[in-house]
Amino acid sequence: MTAEYIPFNRPYSTGKEMVYAAETQRNYHLSGDGPFTKRCHRWIEEHTGCAKALLTHSCTSALDMAALLLDFERGDEVIMPSYTFVSTANAFVLRNAVPVFVDIREDTLNLDERLIEEAITTRTRAIVPVHYAGVSCEMDSIIAIARRHGLRIVEDAAQGIMAGYKNRALGSIGDLGSFSFHETKNIISGEGGSLLVRDAEFAQRAEILREKGTDRGRFFRGEVDKYTWQDVGSSFLPNEVTAAFLWAQLEEAQRITSERLAIWRRYHETLQPLEQQGLLRRPIVPTDCQHNGHMYYVLLAPEIDRQLVLDGLKQNGIGAVFHYVPLHSSPAGQRYGRAHGELALTTSLSQRLVRLPVWFGLSESQQQRVCETLTALVKR
Ligand SMILES: Cc1ncc(COP(=O)(O)O)c(C=O)c1O
């Protein structure tokens, strides 16, 4: 008998998504910025403390908006980790800026704040902390560096909803921030995202860029008698059906996060003996970080062949996966970006990382099977 397949991810449904989606039809409002979008905006603003939240098609488009808002000139530099998703860099490359890749910390796999200052040049304009696995970067140090050098901070909090740093919500700490609601994230709408604007400075312009460069938002609020082309922009706003789906998830955000944290803790406890035996390293969460159970990964001991472990898990019906191929090693990363130093930890840690299934509904017995299979494979 073949064992039941345990997928890496299974999108969770609260059961309300389609009920709310049907409501958009009854409201005769399917395009963006209807009542569900407004509810989602308010929820994000209330739960993060940002001045303005704006739903987007994805975290990618939220980052695109952030890069547009910062008005880069050709050759301006943006400091970011190489160990991240392509969208972190693409947004800035599209504005003719140059990603400068800095190595990561060994404990959190986040941008190493101790290396940022030496990567700053006269062209540096911004820092992009990516909160890997919903565990915050060392934001106080990054804010202090940004202040000293007059730089902007754009948080890539794609994985960071409901997570915090010193009790401040990720995404709301930098000048601009971004969430992802892609189906692999904690809170989902299939594809989806949000831009978070920390204070009023960027709020009005962000609204205009998102609506094709027009002041349609002001027109709908009755603040102007017609809307016109005001600025550059594009169509970044999702339709109301997506927002309705998202609303069903946001309503349950606390429960979803708690469930994921319980799964995360079970892995953490069960895999402790393997760490003690030197076969792998478990994630490290600094005390200042309140994570959200987005991801459970292990770093295999350097002598263990990761591909054999991934293949073994797959053969046993378990969907485990590796993660980012460092951007500085990729063709576009080399064409458009610049590595600051060797990035030795980025290269070595990214090759040792295995992500285990984490999704609402993953049972204790399924988790037990994942751990037993992993144990057998790393001991082989
Ligand atoms: C760090 C990071 N940034 C950005 C993104 C892009 O998110 P989206 O798929 O919503 O565009 C991802 C996607 O996984 C990510 O991991």
PDB file of C-alpha atoms in Angstrom, residues 77-290:
ATOM      1  CA  GLU A  77      21.894  51.442  -5.672  1.00  0.00           C
ATOM      2  CA  VAL A  78      19.631  49.391  -3.445  1.00  0.00           C
ATOM      3  CA  ILE A  79      21.043  47.094  -0.769  1.00  0.00           C
ATOM      4  CA  MET A  80      19.299  43.748  -0.371  1.00  0.00           C
ATOM      5  CA  PRO A  81      20.062  40.092   0.309  1.00  0.00           C
ATOM      6  CA  SER A  82      20.887  37.777  -2.574  1.00  0.00           C
ATOM      7  CA  TYR A  83      18.982  35.068  -0.740  1.00  0.00           C
ATOM      8  CA  THR A  84      15.512  36.243  -1.749  1.00  0.00           C
ATOM      9  CA  PHE A  85      12.852  35.931  -4.430  1.00  0.00           C
ATOM     10  CA  VAL A  86      13.441  37.578  -7.803  1.00  0.00           C
ATOM     11  CA  SER A  87      10.733  40.197  -7.242  1.00  0.00           C
ATOM     12  CA  THR A  88      12.770  41.880  -4.488  1.00  0.00           C
ATOM     13  CA  ALA A  89      15.373  42.806  -7.088  1.00  0.00           C
ATOM     14  CA  ASN A  90      13.236  43.070 -10.229  1.00  0.00           C
ATOM     15  CA  ALA A  91      11.184  45.954  -8.873  1.00  0.00           C
ATOM     16  CA  PHE A  92      14.278  48.131  -8.594  1.00  0.00           C
ATOM     17  CA  VAL A  93      15.971  46.904 -11.777  1.00  0.00           C
ATOM     18  CA  LEU A  94      12.827  47.959 -13.656  1.00  0.00           C
ATOM     19  CA  ARG A  95      13.481  51.504 -12.334  1.00  0.00           C
ATOM     20  CA  ASN A  96      17.106  51.307 -13.587  1.00  0.00           C
ATOM     21  CA  ALA A  97      18.514  50.896 -10.088  1.00  0.00           C
ATOM     22  CA  VAL A  98      21.267  48.407  -9.236  1.00  0.00           C
ATOM     23  CA  PRO A  99      20.687  45.720  -6.588  1.00  0.00           C
ATOM     24  CA  VAL A 100      23.724  45.409  -4.334  1.00  0.00           C
ATOM     25  CA  PHE A 101      23.680  41.967  -2.768  1.00  0.00           C
ATOM     26  CA  VAL A 102      24.883  41.646   0.821  1.00  0.00           C
ATOM     27  CA  ASP A 103      25.422  38.391   2.699  1.00  0.00           C
ATOM     28  CA  ILE A 104      22.948  36.960   5.221  1.00  0.00           C
ATOM     29  CA  ARG A 105      23.168  36.173   8.924  1.00  0.00           C
ATOM     30  CA  GLU A 106      23.868  32.614   9.890  1.00  0.00           C
ATOM     31  CA  ASP A 107      21.060  32.435  12.440  1.00  0.00           C
ATOM     32  CA  THR A 108      18.036  33.939  10.644  1.00  0.00           C
ATOM     33  CA  LEU A 109      19.200  33.865   6.999  1.00  0.00           C
ATOM     34  CA  ASN A 110      18.222  37.536   6.881  1.00  0.00           C
ATOM     35  CA  LEU A 111      20.263  40.428   5.489  1.00  0.00           C
ATOM     36  CA  ASP A 112      23.291  40.808   7.791  1.00  0.00           C
ATOM     37  CA  GLU A 113      22.903  44.311   9.197  1.00  0.00           C
ATOM     38  CA  ARG A 114      26.592  44.320  10.223  1.00  0.00           C
ATOM     39  CA  LEU A 115      27.615  44.250   6.545  1.00  0.00           C
ATOM     40  CA  ILE A 116      25.289  46.949   5.239  1.00  0.00           C
ATOM     41  CA  GLU A 117      27.340  50.019   6.057  1.00  0.00           C
ATOM     42  CA  GLU A 118      30.437  48.853   4.185  1.00  0.00           C
ATOM     43  CA  ALA A 119      28.292  48.264   1.062  1.00  0.00           C
ATOM     44  CA  ILE A 120      27.012  51.860   1.031  1.00  0.00           C
ATOM     45  CA  THR A 121      28.363  54.125  -1.726  1.00  0.00           C
ATOM     46  CA  THR A 122      27.482  57.652  -2.871  1.00  0.00           C
ATOM     47  CA  ARG A 123      24.819  56.032  -5.120  1.00  0.00           C
ATOM     48  CA  THR A 124      23.031  54.064  -2.383  1.00  0.00           C
ATOM     49  CA  ARG A 125      19.407  55.127  -1.987  1.00  0.00           C
ATOM     50  CA  ALA A 126      17.579  52.350  -0.163  1.00  0.00           C
ATOM     51  CA  ILE A 127      17.819  49.181   1.917  1.00  0.00           C
ATOM     52  CA  VAL A 128      15.413  46.283   1.388  1.00  0.00           C
ATOM     53  CA  PRO A 129      15.211  43.993   4.415  1.00  0.00           C
ATOM     54  CA  VAL A 130      13.515  40.704   3.523  1.00  0.00           C
ATOM     55  CA  HIS A 131      11.970  39.014   6.569  1.00  0.00           C
ATOM     56  CA  TYR A 132      12.714  35.420   5.693  1.00  0.00           C
ATOM     57  CA  ALA A 133      10.213  32.866   6.983  1.00  0.00           C
ATOM     58  CA  GLY A 134       8.325  35.645   8.790  1.00  0.00           C
ATOM     59  CA  VAL A 135      11.284  36.209  11.142  1.00  0.00           C
ATOM     60  CA  SER A 136      12.225  39.863  11.290  1.00  0.00           C
ATOM     61  CA  CYS A 137      15.510  41.395  10.226  1.00  0.00           C
ATOM     62  CA  GLU A 138      17.362  43.369  12.930  1.00  0.00           C
ATOM     63  CA  MET A 139      15.321  46.474  12.237  1.00  0.00           C
ATOM     64  CA  ASP A 140      16.678  48.838  14.913  1.00  0.00           C
ATOM     65  CA  SER A 141      20.184  48.542  13.446  1.00  0.00           C
ATOM     66  CA  ILE A 142      18.876  48.882   9.880  1.00  0.00           C
ATOM     67  CA  ILE A 143      16.849  51.983  10.807  1.00  0.00           C
ATOM     68  CA  ALA A 144      19.903  53.539  12.496  1.00  0.00           C
ATOM     69  CA  ILE A 145      22.038  52.918   9.367  1.00  0.00           C
ATOM     70  CA  ALA A 146      19.325  54.316   7.090  1.00  0.00           C
ATOM     71  CA  ARG A 147      19.083  57.457   9.232  1.00  0.00           C
ATOM     72  CA  ARG A 148      22.854  57.967   9.309  1.00  0.00           C
ATOM     73  CA  HIS A 149      23.057  57.761   5.511  1.00  0.00           C
ATOM     74  CA  GLY A 150      19.720  59.267   4.501  1.00  0.00           C
ATOM     75  CA  LEU A 151      18.420  56.033   2.964  1.00  0.00           C
ATOM     76  CA  ARG A 152      14.886  54.738   2.512  1.00  0.00           C
ATOM     77  CA  ILE A 153      13.755  51.347   3.832  1.00  0.00           C
ATOM     78  CA  VAL A 154      11.416  49.121   1.826  1.00  0.00           C
ATOM     79  CA  GLU A 155      10.446  46.015   3.773  1.00  0.00           C
ATOM     80  CA  ASP A 156       9.835  42.891   1.757  1.00  0.00           C
ATOM     81  CA  ALA A 157       7.397  41.317   4.204  1.00  0.00           C
ATOM     82  CA  ALA A 158       5.999  38.904   1.598  1.00  0.00           C
ATOM     83  CA  GLN A 159       6.063  36.208   4.295  1.00  0.00           C
ATOM     84  CA  GLY A 160       5.537  38.533   7.246  1.00  0.00           C
ATOM     85  CA  ILE A 161       1.838  39.073   7.874  1.00  0.00           C
ATOM     86  CA  MET A 162       0.976  38.789  11.603  1.00  0.00           C
ATOM     87  CA  ALA A 163       4.672  38.722  12.522  1.00  0.00           C
ATOM     88  CA  GLY A 164       6.450  41.393  14.534  1.00  0.00           C
ATOM     89  CA  TYR A 165       9.697  42.931  15.657  1.00  0.00           C
ATOM     90  CA  LYS A 166       9.695  44.331  19.196  1.00  0.00           C
ATOM     91  CA  ASN A 167       5.908  44.266  18.946  1.00  0.00           C
ATOM     92  CA  ARG A 168       5.788  46.345  15.753  1.00  0.00           C
ATOM     93  CA  ALA A 169       4.126  44.670  12.784  1.00  0.00           C
ATOM     94  CA  LEU A 170       6.433  43.639   9.946  1.00  0.00           C
ATOM     95  CA  GLY A 171       5.731  45.659   6.820  1.00  0.00           C
ATOM     96  CA  SER A 172       4.943  48.815   8.802  1.00  0.00           C
ATOM     97  CA  ILE A 173       8.421  49.597  10.151  1.00  0.00           C
ATOM     98  CA  GLY A 174      10.191  50.845   7.001  1.00  0.00           C
ATOM     99  CA  ASP A 175       9.069  53.785   4.856  1.00  0.00           C
ATOM    100  CA  LEU A 176       7.232  51.282   2.650  1.00  0.00           C
ATOM    101  CA  GLY A 177       6.392  47.617   3.065  1.00  0.00           C
ATOM    102  CA  SER A 178       4.783  44.783   1.149  1.00  0.00           C
ATOM    103  CA  PHE A 179       2.763  41.632   1.908  1.00  0.00           C
ATOM    104  CA  SER A 180       2.066  38.666  -0.335  1.00  0.00           C
ATOM    105  CA  PHE A 181      -1.244  36.801  -0.398  1.00  0.00           C
ATOM    106  CA  HIS A 182      -0.040  34.195  -2.882  1.00  0.00           C
ATOM    107  CA  GLU A 183      -1.534  30.770  -2.173  1.00  0.00           C
ATOM    108  CA  THR A 184       1.700  29.601  -0.550  1.00  0.00           C
ATOM    109  CA  LYS A 185       1.527  32.296   2.136  1.00  0.00           C
ATOM    110  CA  ASN A 186      -0.295  32.265   5.494  1.00  0.00           C
ATOM    111  CA  ILE A 187      -3.193  34.492   4.397  1.00  0.00           C
ATOM    112  CA  ILE A 188      -4.128  34.046   0.768  1.00  0.00           C
ATOM    113  CA  SER A 189      -6.199  35.195  -2.181  1.00  0.00           C
ATOM    114  CA  GLY A 190      -4.614  33.035  -4.885  1.00  0.00           C
ATOM    115  CA  GLU A 191      -2.441  35.829  -6.161  1.00  0.00           C
ATOM    116  CA  GLY A 192      -2.486  39.037  -4.177  1.00  0.00           C
ATOM    117  CA  GLY A 193      -0.537  41.509  -2.138  1.00  0.00           C
ATOM    118  CA  SER A 194      -0.562  44.816  -0.362  1.00  0.00           C
ATOM    119  CA  LEU A 195       1.588  47.897  -0.239  1.00  0.00           C
ATOM    120  CA  LEU A 196       1.969  49.358   3.252  1.00  0.00           C
ATOM    121  CA  VAL A 197       2.752  53.048   3.526  1.00  0.00           C
ATOM    122  CA  ARG A 198       4.101  53.924   6.979  1.00  0.00           C
ATOM    123  CA  ASP A 199       3.228  57.591   7.099  1.00  0.00           C
ATOM    124  CA  ALA A 200       1.205  60.073   5.146  1.00  0.00           C
ATOM    125  CA  GLU A 201       4.180  61.253   3.053  1.00  0.00           C
ATOM    126  CA  PHE A 202       3.708  58.667   0.301  1.00  0.00           C
ATOM    127  CA  ALA A 203       0.030  57.894   0.828  1.00  0.00           C
ATOM    128  CA  GLN A 204      -1.539  60.220  -1.695  1.00  0.00           C
ATOM    129  CA  ARG A 205       0.941  59.520  -4.472  1.00  0.00           C
ATOM    130  CA  ALA A 206       0.684  55.754  -3.860  1.00  0.00           C
ATOM    131  CA  GLU A 207      -3.064  55.940  -4.416  1.00  0.00           C
ATOM    132  CA  ILE A 208      -2.519  57.762  -7.715  1.00  0.00           C
ATOM    133  CA  LEU A 209       0.190  55.403  -9.053  1.00  0.00           C
ATOM    134  CA  ARG A 210      -2.048  52.450  -8.293  1.00  0.00           C
ATOM    135  CA  GLU A 211      -4.964  53.923 -10.300  1.00  0.00           C
ATOM    136  CA  LYS A 212      -3.113  54.347 -13.610  1.00  0.00           C
ATOM    137  CA  GLY A 213      -1.641  57.666 -12.499  1.00  0.00           C
ATOM    138  CA  THR A 214      -5.050  59.264 -11.986  1.00  0.00           C
ATOM    139  CA  ASP A 215      -6.773  60.848  -8.982  1.00  0.00           C
ATOM    140  CA  ARG A 216      -9.765  58.545  -9.375  1.00  0.00           C
ATOM    141  CA  GLY A 217      -9.681  57.778  -5.627  1.00  0.00           C
ATOM    142  CA  ARG A 218     -10.224  61.449  -4.815  1.00  0.00           C
ATOM    143  CA  PHE A 219     -12.967  61.654  -7.455  1.00  0.00           C
ATOM    144  CA  PHE A 220     -14.860  58.700  -5.922  1.00  0.00           C
ATOM    145  CA  ARG A 221     -14.615  60.342  -2.510  1.00  0.00           C
ATOM    146  CA  GLY A 222     -16.114  63.515  -3.989  1.00  0.00           C
ATOM    147  CA  GLU A 223     -12.970  65.557  -3.375  1.00  0.00           C
ATOM    148  CA  VAL A 224     -12.592  66.579  -7.048  1.00  0.00           C
ATOM    149  CA  ASP A 225     -15.268  66.923  -9.741  1.00  0.00           C
ATOM    150  CA  LYS A 226     -13.426  64.839 -12.365  1.00  0.00           C
ATOM    151  CA  TYR A 227     -10.396  62.620 -12.397  1.00  0.00           C
ATOM    152  CA  THR A 228      -7.436  63.269 -14.639  1.00  0.00           C
ATOM    153  CA  TRP A 229      -3.949  62.007 -15.424  1.00  0.00           C
ATOM    154  CA  GLN A 230      -1.751  63.246 -12.570  1.00  0.00           C
ATOM    155  CA  ASP A 231       1.403  61.147 -12.575  1.00  0.00           C
ATOM    156  CA  VAL A 232       2.967  57.985 -13.958  1.00  0.00           C
ATOM    157  CA  GLY A 233       1.207  54.828 -12.858  1.00  0.00           C
ATOM    158  CA  SER A 234      -0.305  51.537 -13.807  1.00  0.00           C
ATOM    159  CA  SER A 235      -3.188  49.273 -12.842  1.00  0.00           C
ATOM    160  CA  PHE A 236      -2.075  47.744  -9.560  1.00  0.00           C
ATOM    161  CA  LEU A 237      -5.452  47.226  -7.910  1.00  0.00           C
ATOM    162  CA  PRO A 238      -7.026  43.766  -7.687  1.00  0.00           C
ATOM    163  CA  ASN A 239     -10.667  43.134  -8.464  1.00  0.00           C
ATOM    164  CA  GLU A 240     -13.267  42.973  -5.734  1.00  0.00           C
ATOM    165  CA  VAL A 241     -13.677  39.178  -6.005  1.00  0.00           C
ATOM    166  CA  THR A 242     -10.056  38.746  -4.940  1.00  0.00           C
ATOM    167  CA  ALA A 243     -10.564  41.202  -2.080  1.00  0.00           C
ATOM    168  CA  ALA A 244     -13.695  39.315  -0.962  1.00  0.00           C
ATOM    169  CA  PHE A 245     -11.701  36.070  -0.897  1.00  0.00           C
ATOM    170  CA  LEU A 246      -8.975  37.801   1.084  1.00  0.00           C
ATOM    171  CA  TRP A 247     -11.454  39.246   3.555  1.00  0.00           C
ATOM    172  CA  ALA A 248     -12.587  35.740   4.516  1.00  0.00           C
ATOM    173  CA  GLN A 249      -8.973  34.927   5.324  1.00  0.00           C
ATOM    174  CA  LEU A 250      -8.168  38.136   7.191  1.00  0.00           C
ATOM    175  CA  GLU A 251     -11.161  37.542   9.461  1.00  0.00           C
ATOM    176  CA  GLU A 252      -9.473  34.300  10.532  1.00  0.00           C
ATOM    177  CA  ALA A 253      -5.891  35.566  10.541  1.00  0.00           C
ATOM    178  CA  GLN A 254      -5.362  34.926  14.256  1.00  0.00           C
ATOM    179  CA  ARG A 255      -6.628  31.353  14.109  1.00  0.00           C
ATOM    180  CA  ILE A 256      -4.638  30.573  10.953  1.00  0.00           C
ATOM    181  CA  THR A 257      -1.460  31.971  12.515  1.00  0.00           C
ATOM    182  CA  SER A 258      -1.970  30.064  15.772  1.00  0.00           C
ATOM    183  CA  GLU A 259      -2.463  26.798  13.900  1.00  0.00           C
ATOM    184  CA  ARG A 260       0.701  27.348  11.858  1.00  0.00           C
ATOM    185  CA  LEU A 261       2.668  28.239  14.987  1.00  0.00           C
ATOM    186  CA  ALA A 262       1.503  24.988  16.619  1.00  0.00           C
ATOM    187  CA  ILE A 263       2.725  23.028  13.580  1.00  0.00           C
ATOM    188  CA  TRP A 264       6.015  24.933  13.645  1.00  0.00           C
ATOM    189  CA  ARG A 265       6.537  24.149  17.356  1.00  0.00           C
ATOM    190  CA  ARG A 266       5.792  20.449  16.852  1.00  0.00           C
ATOM    191  CA  TYR A 267       8.489  20.213  14.178  1.00  0.00           C
ATOM    192  CA  HIS A 268      10.853  22.170  16.376  1.00  0.00           C
ATOM    193  CA  GLU A 269      10.413  19.817  19.326  1.00  0.00           C
ATOM    194  CA  THR A 270      10.451  16.611  17.316  1.00  0.00           C
ATOM    195  CA  LEU A 271      13.592  17.505  15.374  1.00  0.00           C
ATOM    196  CA  GLN A 272      15.619  18.613  18.381  1.00  0.00           C
ATOM    197  CA  PRO A 273      17.434  15.254  18.750  1.00  0.00           C
ATOM    198  CA  LEU A 274      18.644  15.480  15.132  1.00  0.00           C
ATOM    199  CA  GLU A 275      20.126  18.880  15.880  1.00  0.00           C
ATOM    200  CA  GLN A 276      21.800  17.489  19.009  1.00  0.00           C
ATOM    201  CA  GLN A 277      23.306  14.723  16.889  1.00  0.00           C
ATOM    202  CA  GLY A 278      24.738  17.336  14.494  1.00  0.00           C
ATOM    203  CA  LEU A 279      22.659  16.102  11.541  1.00  0.00           C
ATOM    204  CA  LEU A 280      20.804  19.351  10.943  1.00  0.00           C
ATOM    205  CA  ARG A 281      20.208  22.805  12.330  1.00  0.00           C
ATOM    206  CA  ARG A 282      16.754  24.057  13.207  1.00  0.00           C
ATOM    207  CA  PRO A 283      15.544  27.661  12.599  1.00  0.00           C
ATOM    208  CA  ILE A 284      16.685  30.274  15.113  1.00  0.00           C
ATOM    209  CA  VAL A 285      14.250  33.011  16.128  1.00  0.00           C
ATOM    210  CA  PRO A 286      15.852  35.934  18.000  1.00  0.00           C
ATOM    211  CA  THR A 287      13.965  37.044  21.112  1.00  0.00           C
ATOM    212  CA  ASP A 288      12.986  40.392  19.539  1.00  0.00           C
ATOM    213  CA  CYS A 289      11.115  38.599  16.743  1.00  0.00           C
ATOM    214  CA  GLN A 290       7.538  37.356  16.956  1.00  0.00           C
TER     215      GLN A 290
END
